[in-house]
PDB file of C-alpha atoms in Angstrom:
ATOM      1  CA  GLY A 612       0.020   0.130  -0.080  1.00 75.00           C
ATOM      2  CA  GLN A 613       0.919   3.554   0.180  1.00 78.00           C
ATOM      3  CA  GLN A 614       3.522   4.665   2.485  1.00 89.00           C
ATOM      4  CA  VAL A 615       4.556   7.975   3.333  1.00 94.00           C
ATOM      5  CA  MET A 616       8.248   8.212   4.443  1.00 95.00           C
ATOM      6  CA  GLN A 617       9.708  11.513   6.953  1.00 97.00           C
ATOM      7  CA  ILE A 618      13.149  12.051   7.490  1.00 96.00           C
ATOM      8  CA  PRO A 619      14.593  12.768   9.787  1.00 97.00           C
ATOM      9  CA  GLN A 620      12.249  11.619  12.997  1.00 95.00           C
ATOM     10  CA  TYR A 621      13.930  14.277  15.434  1.00 97.00           C
ATOM     11  CA  GLN A 622      15.585  17.845  14.943  1.00 97.00           C
ATOM     12  CA  HIS A 623      16.994  19.640  18.205  1.00 97.00           C
ATOM     13  CA  VAL A 624      17.910  23.307  16.790  1.00 98.00           C
ATOM     14  CA  GLN A 625      19.701  26.257  18.782  1.00 98.00           C
ATOM     15  CA  GLU A 626      17.105  29.187  17.931  1.00 98.00           C
ATOM     16  CA  GLY A 627      18.301  30.991  15.097  1.00 98.00           C
ATOM     17  CA  GLU A 628      19.332  28.154  13.272  1.00 98.00           C
ATOM     18  CA  ASP A 629      17.413  26.885  10.008  1.00 98.00           C
ATOM     19  CA  PHE A 630      15.471  23.557   9.898  1.00 98.00           C
ATOM     20  CA  THR A 631      14.491  21.126   6.850  1.00 98.00           C
ATOM     21  CA  THR A 632      12.274  18.499   7.065  1.00 98.00           C
ATOM     22  CA  TYR A 633      11.935  16.147   4.006  1.00 98.00           C
ATOM     23  CA  CYS A 634       9.209  13.479   2.583  1.00 98.00           C
ATOM     24  CA  ASN A 635       9.277  10.587   0.326  1.00 97.00           C
ATOM     25  CA  SER A 636       5.939   8.633  -0.939  1.00 96.00           C
ATOM     26  CA  SER A 637       5.735   5.193  -2.293  1.00 93.00           C
ATOM     27  CA  THR A 638       3.560   6.635  -5.074  1.00 93.00           C
ATOM     28  CA  THR A 639       3.192   9.395  -7.352  1.00 94.00           C
ATOM     29  CA  LEU A 640       0.762  11.980  -5.321  1.00 93.00           C
ATOM     30  CA  SER A 641      -1.697  14.230  -6.776  1.00 91.00           C
ATOM     31  CA  ASN A 642      -1.087  16.736  -3.986  1.00 92.00           C
ATOM     32  CA  ILE A 643       0.171  17.055  -0.463  1.00 94.00           C
ATOM     33  CA  GLN A 644      -0.353  18.720   2.576  1.00 96.00           C
ATOM     34  CA  TRP A 645       1.588  20.052   5.535  1.00 98.00           C
ATOM     35  CA  TYR A 646       0.449  19.892   9.343  1.00 98.00           C
ATOM     36  CA  LYS A 647       1.549  20.897  12.348  1.00 98.00           C
ATOM     37  CA  GLN A 648       1.195  19.253  15.811  1.00 97.00           C
ATOM     38  CA  ARG A 649       2.446  21.070  19.147  1.00 96.00           C
ATOM     39  CA  PRO A 650       2.683  19.297  21.786  1.00 93.00           C
ATOM     40  CA  GLY A 651      -0.517  17.762  23.321  1.00 92.00           C
ATOM     41  CA  GLY A 652      -2.328  19.017  20.456  1.00 95.00           C
ATOM     42  CA  HIS A 653      -4.112  18.160  17.531  1.00 96.00           C
ATOM     43  CA  PRO A 654      -2.524  18.614  13.789  1.00 96.00           C
ATOM     44  CA  VAL A 655      -2.624  21.929  12.474  1.00 97.00           C
ATOM     45  CA  PHE A 656      -3.465  23.013   8.608  1.00 96.00           C
ATOM     46  CA  LEU A 657      -0.545  25.017   7.143  1.00 97.00           C
ATOM     47  CA  ILE A 658      -0.363  24.382   3.361  1.00 96.00           C
ATOM     48  CA  GLN A 659      -1.657  22.358   0.210  1.00 94.00           C
ATOM     49  CA  LEU A 660       0.906  22.006  -2.925  1.00 95.00           C
ATOM     50  CA  VAL A 661      -0.706  20.309  -5.880  1.00 93.00           C
ATOM     51  CA  LYS A 662       1.394  21.233  -9.098  1.00 95.00           C
ATOM     52  CA  SER A 663       4.540  19.496 -10.326  1.00 96.00           C
ATOM     53  CA  GLY A 664       7.720  21.578  -8.379  1.00 97.00           C
ATOM     54  CA  GLU A 665       5.259  24.352  -7.126  1.00 97.00           C
ATOM     55  CA  VAL A 666       7.140  26.133  -3.832  1.00 98.00           C
ATOM     56  CA  LYS A 667       5.204  27.827  -1.303  1.00 98.00           C
ATOM     57  CA  LYS A 668       6.341  30.567   1.205  1.00 98.00           C
ATOM     58  CA  GLN A 669       4.554  31.390   4.401  1.00 96.00           C
ATOM     59  CA  LYS A 670       7.159  34.134   6.540  1.00 97.00           C
ATOM     60  CA  ARG A 671       9.822  31.944   7.096  1.00 98.00           C
ATOM     61  CA  LEU A 672       8.384  28.388   5.970  1.00 98.00           C
ATOM     62  CA  THR A 673       9.167  27.508   2.748  1.00 98.00           C
ATOM     63  CA  PHE A 674       7.361  24.345   1.269  1.00 98.00           C
ATOM     64  CA  GLN A 675       8.388  22.588  -1.957  1.00 98.00           C
ATOM     65  CA  PHE A 676       6.948  19.409  -4.184  1.00 98.00           C
ATOM     66  CA  GLY A 677       9.023  17.726  -6.229  1.00 97.00           C
ATOM     67  CA  GLU A 678       8.781  17.724 -10.119  1.00 96.00           C
ATOM     68  CA  ALA A 679       7.648  13.852  -9.942  1.00 96.00           C
ATOM     69  CA  LYS A 680       5.208  14.686  -7.492  1.00 96.00           C
ATOM     70  CA  LYS A 681       6.962  12.044  -4.984  1.00 96.00           C
ATOM     71  CA  ASN A 682       8.533  13.892  -3.097  1.00 97.00           C
ATOM     72  CA  SER A 683       8.448  16.886  -0.125  1.00 98.00           C
ATOM     73  CA  SER A 684      10.298  19.655   2.207  1.00 98.00           C
ATOM     74  CA  LEU A 685       9.926  22.629   4.209  1.00 98.00           C
ATOM     75  CA  HIS A 686      12.065  24.308   5.517  1.00 98.00           C
ATOM     76  CA  ILE A 687      12.045  26.660   8.601  1.00 98.00           C
ATOM     77  CA  THR A 688      14.145  29.358   8.052  1.00 98.00           C
ATOM     78  CA  ALA A 689      15.443  31.016  11.134  1.00 98.00           C
ATOM     79  CA  THR A 690      14.043  28.972  13.399  1.00 98.00           C
ATOM     80  CA  GLN A 691      11.857  30.234  16.830  1.00 98.00           C
ATOM     81  CA  THR A 692      10.994  28.568  20.309  1.00 97.00           C
ATOM     82  CA  THR A 693       7.390  28.976  18.793  1.00 97.00           C
ATOM     83  CA  ASP A 694       8.136  26.455  16.116  1.00 98.00           C
ATOM     84  CA  VAL A 695       8.413  23.743  18.247  1.00 98.00           C
ATOM     85  CA  GLY A 696       6.118  20.904  17.669  1.00 97.00           C
ATOM     86  CA  THR A 697       6.257  17.862  15.145  1.00 97.00           C
ATOM     87  CA  TYR A 698       5.651  18.506  11.404  1.00 98.00           C
ATOM     88  CA  PHE A 699       4.046  16.195   9.424  1.00 97.00           C
ATOM     89  CA  CYS A 700       3.454  15.797   5.521  1.00 97.00           C
ATOM     90  CA  ALA A 701      -0.033  13.812   3.913  1.00 96.00           C
ATOM     91  CA  GLY A 702       0.144  12.882   0.615  1.00 94.00           C
ATOM     92  CA  ARG A 703      -3.088  11.813  -1.368  1.00 89.00           C
ATOM     93  CA  ARG A 704      -2.588   9.253  -4.235  1.00 86.00           C
ATOM     94  CA  LEU A 705      -2.539  10.288  -7.502  1.00 83.00           C
ATOM     95  CA  GLY A 706      -5.937   9.415  -9.044  1.00 79.00           C
ATOM     96  CA  SER A 707      -7.871   9.343  -5.950  1.00 75.00           C
ATOM     97  CA  GLY A 708      -9.349  13.032  -6.684  1.00 69.00           C
ATOM     98  CA  ASN A 709      -9.483  15.684  -3.943  1.00 67.00           C
ATOM     99  CA  THR A 710     -11.169  13.796  -1.114  1.00 70.00           C
ATOM    100  CA  GLY A 711      -9.141  10.564  -1.305  1.00 79.00           C
ATOM    101  CA  LYS A 712      -7.461   9.708   2.137  1.00 86.00           C
ATOM    102  CA  LEU A 713      -4.736  11.460   2.996  1.00 91.00           C
ATOM    103  CA  ILE A 714      -1.696   9.383   4.011  1.00 93.00           C
ATOM    104  CA  PHE A 715       0.001  10.906   7.346  1.00 95.00           C
ATOM    105  CA  GLY A 716       4.238  10.709   7.277  1.00 96.00           C
ATOM    106  CA  GLN A 717       5.891   9.289  10.575  1.00 95.00           C
ATOM    107  CA  GLY A 718       6.512  12.847  11.379  1.00 96.00           C
ATOM    108  CA  THR A 719       9.713  15.243  12.021  1.00 97.00           C
ATOM    109  CA  THR A 720       9.669  16.985  15.718  1.00 97.00           C
ATOM    110  CA  LEU A 721      11.395  19.764  16.179  1.00 98.00           C
ATOM    111  CA  GLN A 722      13.108  21.346  19.895  1.00 98.00           C
ATOM    112  CA  VAL A 723      14.356  24.595  19.931  1.00 97.00           C
ATOM    113  CA  LYS A 724      17.111  25.844  22.254  1.00 96.00           C
ATOM    114  CA  PRO A 725      16.528  29.113  23.301  1.00 93.00           C
TER     115      PRO A 725
ATOM    116  CA  GLU B 375     -12.829  30.198  13.610  1.00 79.00           C
ATOM    117  CA  PRO B 376     -15.163  27.421  12.833  1.00 84.00           C
ATOM    118  CA  GLU B 377     -13.388  24.849  14.880  1.00 93.00           C
ATOM    119  CA  VAL B 378     -14.306  20.471  14.934  1.00 97.00           C
ATOM    120  CA  THR B 379     -15.391  19.833  18.775  1.00 97.00           C
ATOM    121  CA  GLN B 380     -14.736  16.296  20.038  1.00 98.00           C
ATOM    122  CA  THR B 381     -16.210  14.695  23.131  1.00 97.00           C
ATOM    123  CA  PRO B 382     -15.148  13.038  24.975  1.00 97.00           C
ATOM    124  CA  SER B 383     -11.552  14.616  25.662  1.00 97.00           C
ATOM    125  CA  HIS B 384     -10.409  11.347  27.854  1.00 97.00           C
ATOM    126  CA  GLN B 385     -12.384   7.641  28.260  1.00 97.00           C
ATOM    127  CA  VAL B 386     -11.122   5.149  30.249  1.00 98.00           C
ATOM    128  CA  THR B 387     -12.765   1.791  29.447  1.00 98.00           C
ATOM    129  CA  GLN B 388     -12.579  -1.784  30.488  1.00 98.00           C
ATOM    130  CA  MET B 389     -11.822  -4.377  27.949  1.00 98.00           C
ATOM    131  CA  GLY B 390     -14.119  -5.472  26.378  1.00 97.00           C
ATOM    132  CA  GLN B 391     -16.802  -2.722  26.402  1.00 98.00           C
ATOM    133  CA  GLU B 392     -18.065  -0.868  23.637  1.00 98.00           C
ATOM    134  CA  VAL B 393     -17.537   2.995  23.438  1.00 98.00           C
ATOM    135  CA  ILE B 394     -18.553   5.987  21.539  1.00 97.00           C
ATOM    136  CA  LEU B 395     -16.620   8.585  20.379  1.00 98.00           C
ATOM    137  CA  ARG B 396     -18.392  11.834  19.375  1.00 97.00           C
ATOM    138  CA  CYS B 397     -17.885  14.675  16.820  1.00 98.00           C
ATOM    139  CA  VAL B 398     -19.315  17.508  15.741  1.00 97.00           C
ATOM    140  CA  PRO B 399     -17.426  19.214  12.771  1.00 96.00           C
ATOM    141  CA  ILE B 400     -17.961  22.042  10.951  1.00 94.00           C
ATOM    142  CA  SER B 401     -21.630  22.405   9.651  1.00 90.00           C
ATOM    143  CA  ASN B 402     -21.080  23.423   5.978  1.00 88.00           C
ATOM    144  CA  HIS B 403     -18.541  20.455   5.828  1.00 91.00           C
ATOM    145  CA  LEU B 404     -19.039  17.637   3.457  1.00 90.00           C
ATOM    146  CA  TYR B 405     -16.346  15.409   4.104  1.00 92.00           C
ATOM    147  CA  PHE B 406     -15.239  13.487   7.939  1.00 95.00           C
ATOM    148  CA  TYR B 407     -12.442  11.382   8.670  1.00 96.00           C
ATOM    149  CA  TRP B 408     -11.502   9.322  12.233  1.00 98.00           C
ATOM    150  CA  TYR B 409      -8.126   9.246  12.418  1.00 98.00           C
ATOM    151  CA  ARG B 410      -6.381   7.829  15.008  1.00 97.00           C
ATOM    152  CA  GLN B 411      -2.440   8.799  16.742  1.00 97.00           C
ATOM    153  CA  ILE B 412      -0.627   6.233  19.163  1.00 94.00           C
ATOM    154  CA  LEU B 413       1.589   7.870  21.521  1.00 85.00           C
ATOM    155  CA  GLY B 414       4.204   9.475  19.879  1.00 79.00           C
ATOM    156  CA  GLN B 415       3.732   7.905  16.775  1.00 87.00           C
ATOM    157  CA  LYS B 416       1.916   8.766  13.457  1.00 89.00           C
ATOM    158  CA  VAL B 417      -1.588   9.534  12.625  1.00 95.00           C
ATOM    159  CA  GLU B 418      -3.369   7.145  11.255  1.00 96.00           C
ATOM    160  CA  PHE B 419      -6.230   7.156   8.661  1.00 96.00           C
ATOM    161  CA  LEU B 420      -9.251   4.971   9.567  1.00 97.00           C
ATOM    162  CA  VAL B 421     -11.675   5.702   7.914  1.00 97.00           C
ATOM    163  CA  SER B 422     -13.546   8.481   5.763  1.00 94.00           C
ATOM    164  CA  PHE B 423     -17.430   9.053   5.344  1.00 94.00           C
ATOM    165  CA  TYR B 424     -19.223  11.088   2.399  1.00 91.00           C
ATOM    166  CA  ASN B 425     -22.501  11.575   1.596  1.00 89.00           C
ATOM    167  CA  ASN B 426     -24.005   9.497   4.637  1.00 90.00           C
ATOM    168  CA  GLU B 427     -21.633   6.028   3.488  1.00 93.00           C
ATOM    169  CA  ILE B 428     -18.138   4.951   4.200  1.00 94.00           C
ATOM    170  CA  SER B 429     -15.955   6.529   0.962  1.00 92.00           C
ATOM    171  CA  GLU B 430     -12.783   4.412   2.359  1.00 92.00           C
ATOM    172  CA  LYS B 431     -11.559   2.675   5.383  1.00 94.00           C
ATOM    173  CA  SER B 432      -8.061   1.037   6.129  1.00 94.00           C
ATOM    174  CA  GLU B 433      -7.114  -2.744   7.465  1.00 93.00           C
ATOM    175  CA  ILE B 434      -7.511  -0.928  11.038  1.00 93.00           C
ATOM    176  CA  PHE B 435     -11.280  -0.627  10.701  1.00 96.00           C
ATOM    177  CA  ASP B 436     -11.987  -3.928  11.378  1.00 93.00           C
ATOM    178  CA  ASP B 437     -15.511  -5.457  12.159  1.00 94.00           C
ATOM    179  CA  GLN B 438     -15.481  -4.131  15.599  1.00 96.00           C
ATOM    180  CA  PHE B 439     -15.367  -0.469  14.065  1.00 97.00           C
ATOM    181  CA  SER B 440     -18.691   1.900  12.851  1.00 97.00           C
ATOM    182  CA  VAL B 441     -19.615   5.174  12.198  1.00 97.00           C
ATOM    183  CA  GLU B 442     -22.755   7.024  11.955  1.00 95.00           C
ATOM    184  CA  ARG B 443     -24.214  10.412  10.895  1.00 93.00           C
ATOM    185  CA  PRO B 444     -27.374   9.971  12.845  1.00 86.00           C
ATOM    186  CA  ASP B 445     -28.351  13.368  13.076  1.00 86.00           C
ATOM    187  CA  GLY B 446     -27.044  15.638  10.429  1.00 80.00           C
ATOM    188  CA  SER B 447     -24.374  17.351  12.790  1.00 88.00           C
ATOM    189  CA  ASN B 448     -22.990  14.224  15.077  1.00 94.00           C
ATOM    190  CA  PHE B 449     -20.609  11.835  13.448  1.00 97.00           C
ATOM    191  CA  THR B 450     -19.404   9.339  15.980  1.00 97.00           C
ATOM    192  CA  LEU B 451     -17.358   6.442  16.324  1.00 98.00           C
ATOM    193  CA  LYS B 452     -18.041   3.351  18.036  1.00 98.00           C
ATOM    194  CA  ILE B 453     -15.807   0.676  18.467  1.00 98.00           C
ATOM    195  CA  ARG B 454     -17.423  -2.442  19.605  1.00 96.00           C
ATOM    196  CA  SER B 455     -15.295  -4.633  21.941  1.00 95.00           C
ATOM    197  CA  THR B 456     -12.276  -2.998  22.983  1.00 97.00           C
ATOM    198  CA  LYS B 457      -8.778  -3.804  22.884  1.00 97.00           C
ATOM    199  CA  LEU B 458      -5.692  -3.041  25.036  1.00 97.00           C
ATOM    200  CA  GLU B 459      -4.341  -2.078  21.567  1.00 95.00           C
ATOM    201  CA  ASP B 460      -7.136   0.460  20.940  1.00 97.00           C
ATOM    202  CA  SER B 461      -6.087   2.555  23.570  1.00 97.00           C
ATOM    203  CA  ALA B 462      -4.685   6.012  21.471  1.00 97.00           C
ATOM    204  CA  MET B 463      -5.885   9.614  20.401  1.00 98.00           C
ATOM    205  CA  TYR B 464      -8.870   9.144  18.303  1.00 98.00           C
ATOM    206  CA  PHE B 465      -9.225  12.552  16.068  1.00 98.00           C
ATOM    207  CA  CYS B 466     -12.042  14.018  13.978  1.00 98.00           C
ATOM    208  CA  ALA B 467     -11.537  15.747  10.927  1.00 96.00           C
ATOM    209  CA  SER B 468     -13.799  17.514   8.427  1.00 95.00           C
ATOM    210  CA  SER B 469     -12.866  19.439   5.086  1.00 92.00           C
ATOM    211  CA  GLY B 470     -14.837  21.267   2.487  1.00 87.00           C
ATOM    212  CA  GLN B 471     -15.969  20.655  -1.160  1.00 75.00           C
ATOM    213  CA  GLY B 472     -12.729  21.388  -2.929  1.00 66.00           C
ATOM    214  CA  ALA B 473      -9.063  21.143  -2.482  1.00 57.00           C
ATOM    215  CA  ARG B 474      -8.642  21.909   1.259  1.00 76.00           C
ATOM    216  CA  GLY B 475      -6.750  20.554   4.407  1.00 90.00           C
ATOM    217  CA  TYR B 476      -8.444  18.991   7.009  1.00 94.00           C
ATOM    218  CA  THR B 477      -9.831  20.426  10.108  1.00 95.00           C
ATOM    219  CA  PHE B 478      -8.593  18.694  12.998  1.00 97.00           C
ATOM    220  CA  GLY B 479     -10.469  18.539  16.529  1.00 98.00           C
ATOM    221  CA  SER B 480      -8.693  18.618  19.433  1.00 97.00           C
ATOM    222  CA  GLY B 481      -9.049  14.716  20.298  1.00 97.00           C
ATOM    223  CA  THR B 482     -10.424  12.400  22.329  1.00 98.00           C
ATOM    224  CA  ARG B 483      -7.852   9.953  24.745  1.00 98.00           C
ATOM    225  CA  LEU B 484      -9.458   6.426  24.926  1.00 98.00           C
ATOM    226  CA  THR B 485      -7.330   4.557  27.250  1.00 98.00           C
ATOM    227  CA  VAL B 486      -8.286   0.561  27.038  1.00 98.00           C
ATOM    228  CA  VAL B 487      -7.823  -0.970  30.816  1.00 97.00           C
TER     229      VAL B 487
END
Protein backbone atom coordinates (compact mmCIF):
# COMPACT_ATOMS: atom_id res chain seq x y z
CA GLY A 1 0.00 0.00 0.00
CA GLN A 2 0.90 3.66 -0.20
CA GLN A 3 3.59 4.76 2.25
CA VAL A 4 4.76 8.23 3.17
CA MET A 5 8.11 8.51 4.91
CA GLN A 6 9.67 11.48 6.65
CA ILE A 7 13.17 12.21 7.80
CA PRO A 8 14.58 13.01 10.21
CA GLN A 9 12.39 11.71 13.02
CA TYR A 10 13.79 14.24 15.48
CA GLN A 11 15.74 17.46 15.10
CA HIS A 12 17.20 19.64 17.83
CA VAL A 13 18.37 23.08 16.75
CA GLN A 14 19.59 26.22 18.39
CA GLU A 15 17.20 29.14 18.07
CA GLY A 16 18.07 31.02 14.92
CA GLU A 17 19.31 27.97 13.03
CA ASP A 18 17.50 26.64 9.98
CA PHE A 19 15.52 23.40 9.88
CA THR A 20 14.43 21.11 7.06
CA THR A 21 12.23 18.03 7.02
CA TYR A 22 11.91 15.76 4.00
CA CYS A 23 8.96 13.69 2.88
CA ASN A 24 8.96 10.83 0.36
CA SER A 25 6.06 8.85 -1.01
CA SER A 26 6.17 5.34 -2.43
CA THR A 27 3.60 6.41 -5.05
CA THR A 28 2.99 9.52 -7.15
CA LEU A 29 0.81 12.00 -5.32
CA SER A 30 -2.03 14.18 -6.54
CA ASN A 31 -1.23 16.69 -3.81
CA ILE A 32 0.59 16.97 -0.54
CA GLN A 33 -0.34 18.77 2.64
CA TRP A 34 1.68 19.83 5.66
CA TYR A 35 0.43 19.92 9.22
CA LYS A 36 1.91 21.09 12.51
CA GLN A 37 1.10 19.43 15.83
CA ARG A 38 2.15 21.20 19.00
CA PRO A 39 2.95 19.00 22.01
CA GLY A 40 -0.36 17.70 23.41
CA GLY A 41 -2.29 19.25 20.55
CA HIS A 42 -3.93 18.22 17.32
CA PRO A 43 -2.66 18.52 13.73
CA VAL A 44 -3.22 21.97 12.26
CA PHE A 45 -3.26 22.44 8.50
CA LEU A 46 -0.44 24.60 7.17
CA ILE A 47 -0.53 24.34 3.39
CA GLN A 48 -1.33 22.24 0.33
CA LEU A 49 0.87 21.82 -2.75
CA VAL A 50 -0.62 20.54 -5.98
CA LYS A 51 1.63 21.30 -8.95
CA SER A 52 4.84 19.57 -9.88
CA GLY A 53 7.82 21.66 -8.71
CA GLU A 54 5.58 24.03 -6.76
CA VAL A 55 7.17 26.26 -4.11
CA LYS A 56 5.12 28.16 -1.56
CA LYS A 57 6.21 30.42 1.28
CA GLN A 58 4.59 31.34 4.55
CA LYS A 59 6.79 33.88 6.31
CA ARG A 60 9.85 31.85 7.43
CA LEU A 61 8.44 28.54 6.10
CA THR A 62 9.17 27.35 2.56
CA PHE A 63 7.37 24.33 1.13
CA GLN A 64 8.43 22.48 -2.01
CA PHE A 65 6.77 19.75 -4.05
CA GLY A 66 9.10 17.64 -6.17
CA GLU A 67 9.03 17.51 -9.95
CA ALA A 68 7.93 13.89 -9.90
CA LYS A 69 5.30 14.64 -7.25
CA LYS A 70 6.71 11.95 -4.96
CA ASN A 71 8.63 14.09 -2.52
CA SER A 72 8.30 17.31 -0.63
CA SER A 73 10.20 19.40 1.88
CA LEU A 74 9.54 22.01 4.52
CA HIS A 75 12.30 24.46 5.37
CA ILE A 76 12.14 26.86 8.30
CA THR A 77 14.56 29.78 8.26
CA ALA A 78 15.87 31.15 11.55
CA THR A 79 13.86 28.95 13.89
CA GLN A 80 12.09 30.39 16.91
CA THR A 81 10.88 28.65 20.07
CA THR A 82 7.33 28.97 18.75
CA ASP A 83 8.28 26.59 15.92
CA VAL A 84 8.49 23.68 18.38
CA GLY A 85 6.23 20.78 17.46
CA THR A 86 5.87 17.85 15.10
CA TYR A 87 5.59 18.56 11.39
CA PHE A 88 3.69 16.02 9.31
CA CYS A 89 3.43 15.71 5.59
CA ALA A 90 0.32 13.96 4.26
CA GLY A 91 -0.24 12.86 0.71
CA ARG A 92 -3.06 11.76 -1.53
CA ARG A 93 -2.38 9.07 -4.09
CA LEU A 94 -2.60 10.22 -7.71
CA GLY A 95 -6.03 9.41 -9.08
CA SER A 96 -7.76 9.58 -5.73
CA GLY A 97 -9.01 13.09 -6.44
CA ASN A 98 -9.23 15.91 -3.96
CA THR A 99 -11.02 13.84 -1.37
CA GLY A 100 -9.10 10.57 -1.32
CA LYS A 101 -7.64 9.54 2.01
CA LEU A 102 -4.63 11.43 3.27
CA ILE A 103 -1.75 9.23 4.34
CA PHE A 104 0.45 10.86 6.95
CA GLY A 105 4.18 10.53 7.29
CA GLN A 106 5.68 9.65 10.66
CA GLY A 107 6.41 13.29 11.39
CA THR A 108 9.54 15.22 12.32
CA THR A 109 9.64 16.51 15.86
CA LEU A 110 11.47 19.82 16.15
CA GLN A 111 12.99 21.03 19.40
CA VAL A 112 14.40 24.55 19.55
CA LYS A 113 16.89 25.53 22.25
CA PRO A 114 16.64 29.19 23.22
CA GLU B 1 -12.73 30.37 13.41
CA PRO B 2 -15.00 27.30 13.02
CA GLU B 3 -13.96 24.28 15.05
CA VAL B 4 -14.42 20.54 15.06
CA THR B 5 -15.62 19.52 18.52
CA GLN B 6 -14.90 16.15 20.06
CA THR B 7 -16.27 14.60 23.23
CA PRO B 8 -15.24 13.27 25.61
CA SER B 9 -11.66 14.54 25.81
CA HIS B 10 -10.65 11.42 27.73
CA GLN B 11 -12.35 8.05 28.00
CA VAL B 12 -11.24 5.13 30.14
CA THR B 13 -12.91 1.81 29.45
CA GLN B 14 -12.58 -1.83 30.39
CA MET B 15 -11.35 -4.24 27.74
CA GLY B 16 -14.32 -5.75 25.91
CA GLN B 17 -16.59 -2.79 26.51
CA GLU B 18 -18.17 -0.70 23.77
CA VAL B 19 -17.23 2.95 23.39
CA ILE B 20 -18.70 5.73 21.30
CA LEU B 21 -16.56 8.71 20.42
CA ARG B 22 -18.45 11.79 19.36
CA CYS B 23 -17.60 14.56 16.95
CA VAL B 24 -19.36 17.65 15.65
CA PRO B 25 -17.74 18.59 12.33
CA ILE B 26 -17.78 22.08 10.87
CA SER B 27 -21.32 22.73 9.73
CA ASN B 28 -20.78 23.32 6.02
CA HIS B 29 -18.19 20.57 5.58
CA LEU B 30 -19.14 17.51 3.59
CA TYR B 31 -16.28 15.08 4.20
CA PHE B 32 -15.60 13.51 7.57
CA TYR B 33 -12.74 11.40 8.83
CA TRP B 34 -11.48 9.48 11.81
CA TYR B 35 -7.76 9.12 12.44
CA ARG B 36 -5.93 7.74 15.42
CA GLN B 37 -2.52 8.42 16.89
CA ILE B 38 -0.83 6.06 19.29
CA LEU B 39 1.32 8.10 21.68
CA GLY B 40 4.26 9.67 19.89
CA GLN B 41 3.56 7.90 16.64
CA LYS B 42 2.12 8.70 13.25
CA VAL B 43 -1.41 9.80 12.52
CA GLU B 44 -3.17 6.73 11.06
CA PHE B 45 -6.17 6.86 8.75
CA LEU B 46 -9.20 4.88 9.90
CA VAL B 47 -12.16 5.87 7.76
CA SER B 48 -13.61 8.57 5.53
CA PHE B 49 -17.31 9.34 5.22
CA TYR B 50 -19.22 11.25 2.57
CA ASN B 51 -22.85 11.48 1.56
CA ASN B 52 -23.92 9.29 4.47
CA GLU B 53 -21.69 6.40 3.65
CA ILE B 54 -18.15 5.19 4.11
CA SER B 55 -16.00 6.21 1.14
CA GLU B 56 -12.74 4.57 2.27
CA LYS B 57 -11.50 2.60 5.22
CA SER B 58 -8.18 1.21 6.33
CA GLU B 59 -7.28 -2.30 7.37
CA ILE B 60 -7.40 -1.11 10.98
CA PHE B 61 -11.12 -0.36 10.55
CA ASP B 62 -12.36 -3.92 10.98
CA ASP B 63 -15.78 -5.25 12.01
CA GLN B 64 -15.29 -3.92 15.53
CA PHE B 65 -15.48 -0.36 14.23
CA SER B 66 -18.45 1.53 12.83
CA VAL B 67 -19.29 5.15 12.04
CA GLU B 68 -22.56 6.96 11.94
CA ARG B 69 -23.93 10.41 11.24
CA PRO B 70 -27.20 10.02 13.10
CA ASP B 71 -28.66 13.51 12.97
CA GLY B 72 -26.90 15.67 10.39
CA SER B 73 -24.55 17.27 12.89
CA ASN B 74 -22.88 14.54 14.94
CA PHE B 75 -20.39 12.05 13.54
CA THR B 76 -19.64 9.10 15.79
CA LEU B 77 -17.08 6.32 15.93
CA LYS B 78 -18.12 3.16 17.76
CA ILE B 79 -15.74 0.45 18.87
CA ARG B 80 -17.82 -2.58 19.76
CA SER B 81 -15.46 -4.59 21.93
CA THR B 82 -12.36 -2.62 22.87
CA LYS B 83 -8.92 -4.19 23.03
CA LEU B 84 -5.85 -2.95 24.87
CA GLU B 85 -4.25 -2.00 21.55
CA ASP B 86 -7.15 0.35 20.78
CA SER B 87 -5.67 2.76 23.35
CA ALA B 88 -4.79 5.87 21.37
CA MET B 89 -5.77 9.46 20.66
CA TYR B 90 -8.68 9.47 18.22
CA PHE B 91 -9.02 12.52 16.00
CA CYS B 92 -12.07 13.49 14.02
CA ALA B 93 -11.53 15.77 11.02
CA SER B 94 -13.68 17.39 8.40
CA SER B 95 -13.08 19.15 5.10
CA GLY B 96 -15.12 21.20 2.71
CA GLN B 97 -15.76 21.00 -1.01
CA GLY B 98 -12.67 21.19 -3.17
CA ALA B 99 -9.02 20.81 -2.40
CA ARG B 100 -8.60 21.97 1.15
CA GLY B 101 -6.88 20.84 4.27
CA TYR B 102 -8.56 19.02 7.07
CA THR B 103 -9.72 20.69 10.24
CA PHE B 104 -8.99 18.36 13.14
CA GLY B 105 -10.74 18.25 16.48
CA SER B 106 -8.80 18.27 19.73
CA GLY B 107 -9.12 14.50 20.01
CA THR B 108 -10.41 11.90 22.45
CA ARG B 109 -7.79 10.04 24.42
CA LEU B 110 -9.06 6.47 24.75
CA THR B 111 -7.47 4.31 27.42
CA VAL B 112 -8.44 0.63 27.50
CA VAL B 113 -7.60 -1.13 30.76
